Structure formats: C-alpha cells, structure tokens
Short mmCIF file of C-alpha atoms in Angstrom, two decimals:
data_model
loop_
_atom_site.label_atom_id
_atom_site.label_comp_id
_atom_site.label_asym_id
_atom_site.label_seq_id
_atom_site.Cartn_x
_atom_site.Cartn_y
_atom_site.Cartn_z
CA UNK A 1 119.00 69.37 79.83
CA UNK A 2 121.69 72.01 79.48
CA UNK A 3 122.22 74.83 81.98
CA UNK A 4 120.88 77.30 79.41
CA UNK A 5 117.71 75.22 78.91
CA UNK A 6 117.25 74.99 82.67
CA UNK A 7 117.56 78.77 83.00
CA UNK A 8 115.13 79.30 80.13
CA UNK A 9 112.59 77.15 81.94
CA UNK A 10 112.62 79.58 84.83
CA UNK A 11 112.28 82.75 82.74
CA UNK A 12 109.19 84.81 83.48
CA UNK A 13 106.35 84.71 80.97
CA UNK A 14 102.95 86.37 80.55
CA UNK A 15 101.39 83.60 82.64
CA UNK A 16 103.65 84.60 85.54
CA UNK A 17 102.72 88.27 85.33
CA UNK A 18 99.04 88.89 84.55
CA UNK A 19 97.61 92.40 84.37
CA UNK A 20 100.45 94.18 82.56
CA UNK A 21 98.79 94.68 79.18
CA UNK A 22 98.61 98.07 77.51
CA UNK A 23 95.12 99.60 77.30
CA UNK A 24 94.65 100.41 73.58
CA UNK A 25 92.18 103.18 74.46
CA UNK A 26 94.73 104.97 76.64
CA UNK A 27 96.52 107.14 74.06
CA UNK A 28 99.06 108.59 76.50
CA UNK A 29 99.77 105.17 77.96
CA UNK A 30 100.24 103.60 74.53
CA UNK A 31 102.67 106.38 73.57
CA UNK A 32 104.73 106.01 76.76
CA UNK A 33 105.08 102.23 76.50
CA UNK A 34 105.83 102.37 72.77
CA UNK A 35 108.59 104.92 73.39
CA UNK A 36 110.14 102.92 76.23
CA UNK A 37 109.94 99.72 74.19
CA UNK A 38 111.61 101.37 71.21
CA UNK A 39 114.45 102.65 73.38
CA UNK A 40 114.96 99.20 74.89
CA UNK A 41 115.14 97.61 71.46
CA UNK A 42 117.57 100.22 70.08
CA UNK A 43 119.89 99.85 73.07
CA UNK A 44 119.76 96.05 72.91
CA UNK A 45 120.60 96.04 69.22
CA UNK A 46 123.34 98.63 69.76
CA UNK A 47 125.22 96.24 72.06
CA UNK A 48 124.64 93.32 69.70
CA UNK A 49 122.38 91.22 71.92
CA UNK A 50 119.67 88.99 70.49
CA UNK A 51 116.24 89.02 72.16
CA UNK A 52 116.66 85.51 73.55
CA UNK A 53 120.08 86.32 75.01
CA UNK A 54 118.82 89.56 76.50
CA UNK A 55 115.76 87.81 77.93
CA UNK A 56 117.92 85.26 79.70
CA UNK A 57 120.08 88.06 81.11
CA UNK A 58 117.09 89.93 82.59
CA UNK A 59 115.14 86.81 83.60
CA UNK A 60 112.32 86.99 81.06
CA UNK A 61 111.28 84.85 78.10
CA UNK A 62 112.07 85.90 74.52
CA UNK A 63 108.39 86.39 73.72
CA UNK A 64 108.04 88.83 76.61
CA UNK A 65 111.07 90.78 75.39
CA UNK A 66 109.50 91.19 71.96
CA UNK A 67 106.15 92.25 73.42
CA UNK A 68 107.72 94.84 75.70
CA UNK A 69 109.88 96.21 72.90
CA UNK A 70 106.84 96.28 70.62
CA UNK A 71 104.82 98.33 73.10
CA UNK A 72 102.38 95.49 73.79
CA UNK A 73 103.31 94.88 77.43
CA UNK A 74 104.08 97.20 80.33
CA UNK A 75 107.53 96.40 81.76
CA UNK A 76 107.83 95.87 85.49
CA UNK A 77 110.29 97.94 87.49
CA UNK A 78 112.62 94.98 88.02
CA UNK A 79 112.72 94.44 84.25
CA UNK A 80 113.77 98.05 83.64
CA UNK A 81 116.36 98.02 86.41
CA UNK A 82 117.88 94.75 85.19
CA UNK A 83 117.80 95.96 81.56
CA UNK A 84 119.60 99.13 82.62
CA UNK A 85 122.37 97.05 84.20
CA UNK A 86 122.68 94.60 81.31
CA UNK A 87 122.74 97.34 78.67
CA UNK A 88 124.93 99.71 80.68
CA UNK A 89 122.45 102.56 80.36
CA UNK A 90 123.70 104.41 83.43
CA UNK A 91 120.25 104.71 85.04
CA UNK A 92 118.43 106.14 82.00
CA UNK A 93 116.32 103.03 81.42
CA UNK A 94 115.59 102.51 85.12
CA UNK A 95 114.42 106.14 85.33
CA UNK A 96 111.62 105.50 82.82
CA UNK A 97 109.74 103.67 85.60
CA UNK A 98 108.47 107.06 86.84
CA UNK A 99 106.33 107.33 83.70
CA UNK A 100 105.74 103.62 83.18
CA UNK A 101 104.27 103.07 86.66
CA UNK A 102 101.47 105.55 85.93
CA UNK A 103 100.54 103.69 82.75
CA UNK A 104 100.21 100.52 84.83
CA UNK A 105 96.76 101.61 85.93
CA UNK A 106 93.62 102.44 83.90
CA UNK A 107 93.21 106.07 82.83
CA UNK A 108 90.15 106.74 85.00
CA UNK A 109 91.90 105.31 88.05
CA UNK A 110 95.00 107.44 87.38
CA UNK A 111 92.87 110.57 87.24
CA UNK A 112 91.13 109.68 90.50
CA UNK A 113 94.41 108.80 92.19
CA UNK A 114 95.86 112.12 91.07
CA UNK A 115 93.00 114.04 92.68
CA UNK A 116 93.23 111.98 95.88
CA UNK A 117 96.98 112.58 95.92
CA UNK A 118 96.46 116.35 95.83
CA UNK A 119 93.49 116.65 98.20
CA UNK A 120 94.00 117.98 101.72
CA UNK A 121 90.59 116.71 102.78
CA UNK A 122 88.55 113.74 101.55
CA UNK A 123 85.05 112.83 102.69
CA UNK A 124 83.21 109.74 101.41
CA UNK A 125 79.88 108.10 102.16
CA UNK A 126 79.38 104.56 100.84
CA UNK A 127 76.11 102.64 100.82
CA UNK A 128 76.80 99.62 98.59
CA UNK A 129 80.38 98.46 99.14
CA UNK A 130 83.51 99.17 101.16
CA UNK A 131 85.23 102.25 99.76
CA UNK A 132 88.19 101.45 97.50
CA UNK A 133 90.63 103.31 99.74
CA UNK A 134 89.69 100.94 102.57
CA UNK A 135 89.66 97.61 100.73
CA UNK A 136 92.15 94.79 101.14
CA UNK A 137 93.58 93.23 97.94
CA UNK A 138 91.56 90.03 98.41
CA UNK A 139 88.34 91.96 99.03
CA UNK A 140 88.90 94.05 95.90
CA UNK A 141 89.75 90.92 93.88
CA UNK A 142 86.54 89.20 95.00
CA UNK A 143 84.50 92.22 93.94
CA UNK A 144 86.11 92.43 90.50
CA UNK A 145 85.75 88.67 89.97
CA UNK A 146 82.01 88.94 90.63
CA UNK A 147 81.49 91.60 87.96
CA UNK A 148 79.38 90.88 84.87
CA UNK A 149 80.33 90.70 82.07
CA UNK A 150 83.35 89.02 83.59
CA UNK A 151 86.80 90.59 83.58
CA UNK A 152 89.68 88.44 82.37
CA UNK A 153 92.18 87.30 85.05
CA UNK A 154 94.68 89.84 83.70
CA UNK A 155 92.14 92.65 83.92
CA UNK A 156 91.24 91.67 87.49
CA UNK A 157 94.86 91.82 88.59
CA UNK A 158 95.40 95.17 86.90
CA UNK A 159 92.32 96.63 88.57
CA UNK A 160 93.32 95.27 91.98
CA UNK A 161 96.83 96.73 91.63
CA UNK A 162 95.37 100.08 90.62
CA UNK A 163 93.03 100.16 93.60
CA UNK A 164 95.84 99.29 96.00
CA UNK A 165 98.07 102.00 94.50
CA UNK A 166 95.45 104.62 95.40
CA UNK A 167 95.97 103.75 99.06
CA UNK A 168 99.29 105.59 98.95
CA UNK A 169 97.13 108.48 100.15
CA UNK A 170 97.56 107.07 103.68
CA UNK A 171 101.33 107.48 103.42
CA UNK A 172 101.34 111.13 102.37
CA UNK A 173 103.10 113.76 104.43
CA UNK A 174 101.60 116.04 105.52
CA UNK A 175 98.71 113.65 105.95
CA UNK A 176 95.34 114.67 104.48
CA UNK A 177 92.20 114.65 106.60
CA UNK A 178 90.17 111.56 105.67
CA UNK A 179 86.56 110.85 106.59
CA UNK A 180 84.57 107.74 105.71
CA UNK A 181 80.97 106.79 106.49
CA UNK A 182 80.05 103.19 105.70
CA UNK A 183 76.56 101.76 105.76
CA UNK A 184 76.32 98.85 108.20
CA UNK A 185 75.21 96.52 105.38
CA UNK A 186 78.56 96.95 103.60
CA UNK A 187 80.34 95.65 106.70
CA UNK A 188 78.12 92.59 107.08
CA UNK A 189 78.44 91.28 103.51
CA UNK A 190 81.08 88.46 103.58
CA UNK A 191 82.70 89.36 100.26
CA UNK A 192 85.27 86.70 99.33
CA UNK A 193 84.34 84.35 102.18
CA UNK A 194 84.87 84.36 105.92
CA UNK A 195 88.66 84.78 106.00
CA UNK A 196 88.68 87.61 103.46
CA UNK A 197 85.80 89.23 105.33
CA UNK A 198 87.66 89.04 108.65
CA UNK A 199 90.79 90.53 107.09
CA UNK A 200 88.70 93.35 105.67
CA UNK A 201 87.19 94.16 109.07
CA UNK A 202 90.67 94.12 110.59
CA UNK A 203 91.84 96.51 107.90
CA UNK A 204 88.98 98.88 108.73
CA UNK A 205 90.02 98.87 112.38
CA UNK A 206 93.64 99.53 111.43
CA UNK A 207 92.79 102.49 109.21
CA UNK A 208 90.12 103.79 111.56
CA UNK A 209 92.70 104.19 114.33
CA UNK A 210 94.94 106.47 112.26
CA UNK A 211 95.06 109.99 113.66
CA UNK A 212 94.06 111.65 110.39
CA UNK A 213 91.14 109.26 109.70
CA UNK A 214 87.55 109.39 110.93
CA UNK A 215 85.69 106.17 110.17
CA UNK A 216 81.98 106.02 111.00
CA UNK A 217 79.26 103.43 110.61
CA UNK A 218 75.70 104.29 109.60
CA UNK A 219 73.46 101.76 111.42
CA UNK A 220 70.77 100.05 109.37
CA UNK A 221 68.34 101.07 112.12
CA UNK A 222 68.98 104.78 111.50
CA UNK A 223 66.28 107.04 110.13
CA UNK A 224 66.21 108.29 106.53
CA UNK A 225 69.22 110.43 105.60
CA UNK A 226 70.56 112.30 102.51
CA UNK A 227 72.78 109.41 101.42
CA UNK A 228 69.99 106.98 100.56
CA UNK A 229 70.39 107.84 96.86
CA UNK A 230 73.96 106.49 96.85
CA UNK A 231 77.60 107.44 97.26
CA UNK A 232 78.72 110.97 98.08
CA UNK A 233 82.34 112.11 97.89
CA UNK A 234 83.97 115.51 98.34
CA UNK A 235 87.65 116.30 97.81
CA UNK A 236 89.08 119.65 98.93
CA UNK A 237 92.42 121.10 97.81
CA UNK A 238 94.97 123.45 99.32
CA UNK A 239 94.02 126.34 97.05
CA UNK A 240 90.45 126.39 98.36
CA UNK A 241 88.90 124.59 95.39
CA UNK A 242 86.98 121.32 95.62
CA UNK A 243 85.48 118.57 93.49
CA UNK A 244 82.54 116.41 94.46
CA UNK A 245 80.25 113.74 93.14
CA UNK A 246 77.05 112.06 94.24
CA UNK A 247 75.07 109.22 92.71
CA UNK A 248 71.89 111.12 93.54
CA UNK A 249 72.80 114.62 92.36
CA UNK A 250 73.94 116.42 89.21
CA UNK A 251 73.49 113.27 87.08
CA UNK A 252 76.25 111.59 89.08
CA UNK A 253 78.92 113.65 87.35
CA UNK A 254 81.88 115.30 89.11
CA UNK A 255 81.31 118.96 89.88
CA UNK A 256 83.49 121.89 90.88
CA UNK A 257 80.66 124.42 91.07
CA UNK A 258 80.83 126.08 94.54
CA UNK A 259 77.03 126.02 94.96
CA UNK A 260 76.82 122.32 94.15
CA UNK A 261 79.80 121.55 96.37
CA UNK A 262 78.03 123.26 99.27
CA UNK A 263 74.99 121.05 98.68
CA UNK A 264 77.15 117.93 98.81
CA UNK A 265 78.91 119.20 101.95
CA UNK A 266 75.54 119.82 103.61
CA UNK A 267 74.37 116.31 102.77
CA UNK A 268 77.60 114.70 103.88
CA UNK A 269 77.62 116.71 107.11
CA UNK A 270 74.10 115.52 107.88
CA UNK A 271 75.10 111.93 107.20
CA UNK A 272 78.08 112.18 109.57
CA UNK A 273 75.86 113.65 112.26
CA UNK A 274 73.44 110.70 112.01
CA UNK A 275 76.14 108.01 111.91
CA UNK A 276 77.77 106.45 114.95
CA UNK A 277 80.69 108.51 116.33
CA UNK A 278 84.18 107.21 115.37
CA UNK A 279 84.85 105.50 118.72
CA UNK A 280 81.49 103.74 118.74
CA UNK A 281 81.96 102.81 115.09
CA UNK A 282 85.26 101.05 115.82
CA UNK A 283 83.63 99.24 118.71
CA UNK A 284 80.83 98.17 116.37
CA UNK A 285 83.34 96.77 113.87
CA UNK A 286 85.17 94.94 116.67
CA UNK A 287 81.86 93.40 117.68
CA UNK A 288 81.23 92.25 114.09
CA UNK A 289 84.70 90.75 113.98
CA UNK A 290 83.98 88.84 117.15
CA UNK A 291 80.82 87.40 115.56
CA UNK A 292 82.60 86.02 112.48
#
C-alpha cells in the first residue's frame, strides 16, 4: 500500500460524521449550504485542485467533497478552516461557519434557541420528561432513539447536537434568570439505563447549584395543581415582551398576548409555590442518586 492509499484510508467519510445532512424543507438552510458549497468548488477549481487531491489535503474523502460542494452535506468547522488554509482564502471560507453552524440544527430548534438566547427570564414546568435545557447528551440520545416512527442514526445525532447547542444559554453574560419545575416521575424514570440515569441526576444537581438557576421538584404526593395538563413555559425579554406556551391552554400554540401570558404566569407561579423549595429539591435529587 502506498502512502497516498494509506492516507486515503484515514479520510473522513459520511459514516464517520452522522447528522450533517441538509434538511430539504429548510429553505434558508438549503440556500446557505448551496452558496458555501459553490464558493468552495469555485475556489478549488481556481487553484487547479481536483476533488480527490483537495479531499486528501483537508482530511476528507472525495465523495464528501463532492457532497459538500453540491450543497448536500453541511461542512464541519474544521473542514472550513482547513479548506481556507489549503485554498489560501485569507479567512473568508472559515468565516462562513457563522452562518453554517446555524443551519446545523433543525429550523424549529433554531427558532427556539434564538428565543432562549434573547430571554432575560425563562420559566418551565415539565411533567413528562427532563427539560431539554437540562438533559445530558446520552439522556437526549436515549429519548430520540425511543421515538416512533424511528429516527435514522444521522437524524438522532443531529437532534442531540441541536439540543446540546441550546444549553449555551447557561454560558450567557449577563446570565438570564432560569427556573425549572420537574415532576418527580421524570426524575425516577431510568432513561438510557442506570449509568445514563445517574449522569442525568448529577447534571441536574450541577445546574441546580448555579446562582441564576432555581430547580424545583414537584412531588408525586402533591395535591392537584395547574400543570396537570402538561408543560408550561414562559420566556420574558428585556423590552418587556414575553412569549409563552402550555400544552393545556390556547391549543398548545405559542402566545404573546399579554392577557394569556398573565394566565400562564399565574399557573406557573402556583406550580412553583406547591413544589419543593430549591434547597429541598436538590436534597431530594441527591437522595435519588444515592438510591441508584
């Protein structure tokens, strides 16, 4: 085997990088990736490099090069950075990552992440599962893998990456005020098996100790409360506006109507009042962790 053949055997392929397909229903995403791919192809051809040669230079297989240039695959950041160096683009190709990284995630997730990234206050009550902002990657993966009809492995990885990207909200400065109320049942369900479950409980303790986070547990033994119809979430913004949604109100659709927002705030406030206080909630989670 020649050195070139040995290198080719180590080039990254689709199998190495699941979850980077372009969503055909995402018009903006399709346009962005098509434009970036076209620019990559034009620059490669301008310097006289064949796809196979270029692929070897950036560490990817020839087939992947063609798919990225054809707008069929979303390029990773390392691909763009390496391509910029190989083609001598002076940072112009690497800079496209700012747009490309948003296409990486499904449209609905991008819209939600945008709202969460702008909110100064977020309040969420969850009755069925751990809230996405609190999930570990393995917990999220186990949930997506259990869905029916089944997601493909690539789709699962894309959804997991999108959910984890939303957690950048914890790194914002100034930090938003975050409040979560989780039903006890969501903490007791061993999603993904014992080890994944333990890691998820540890993650809840980690987040719950942040100064800008209030994490509460609603005991199963509690009396009836306004969240029994399902999830409630309210996001407030710096300009005084807000958006909210509840599975049991307004047909489950997001609302910005001040009167409806007040109703959701009233319900969420009542839920928080009936749940265990933050300190007792963390102690409860520690107790669960000790039982696993």
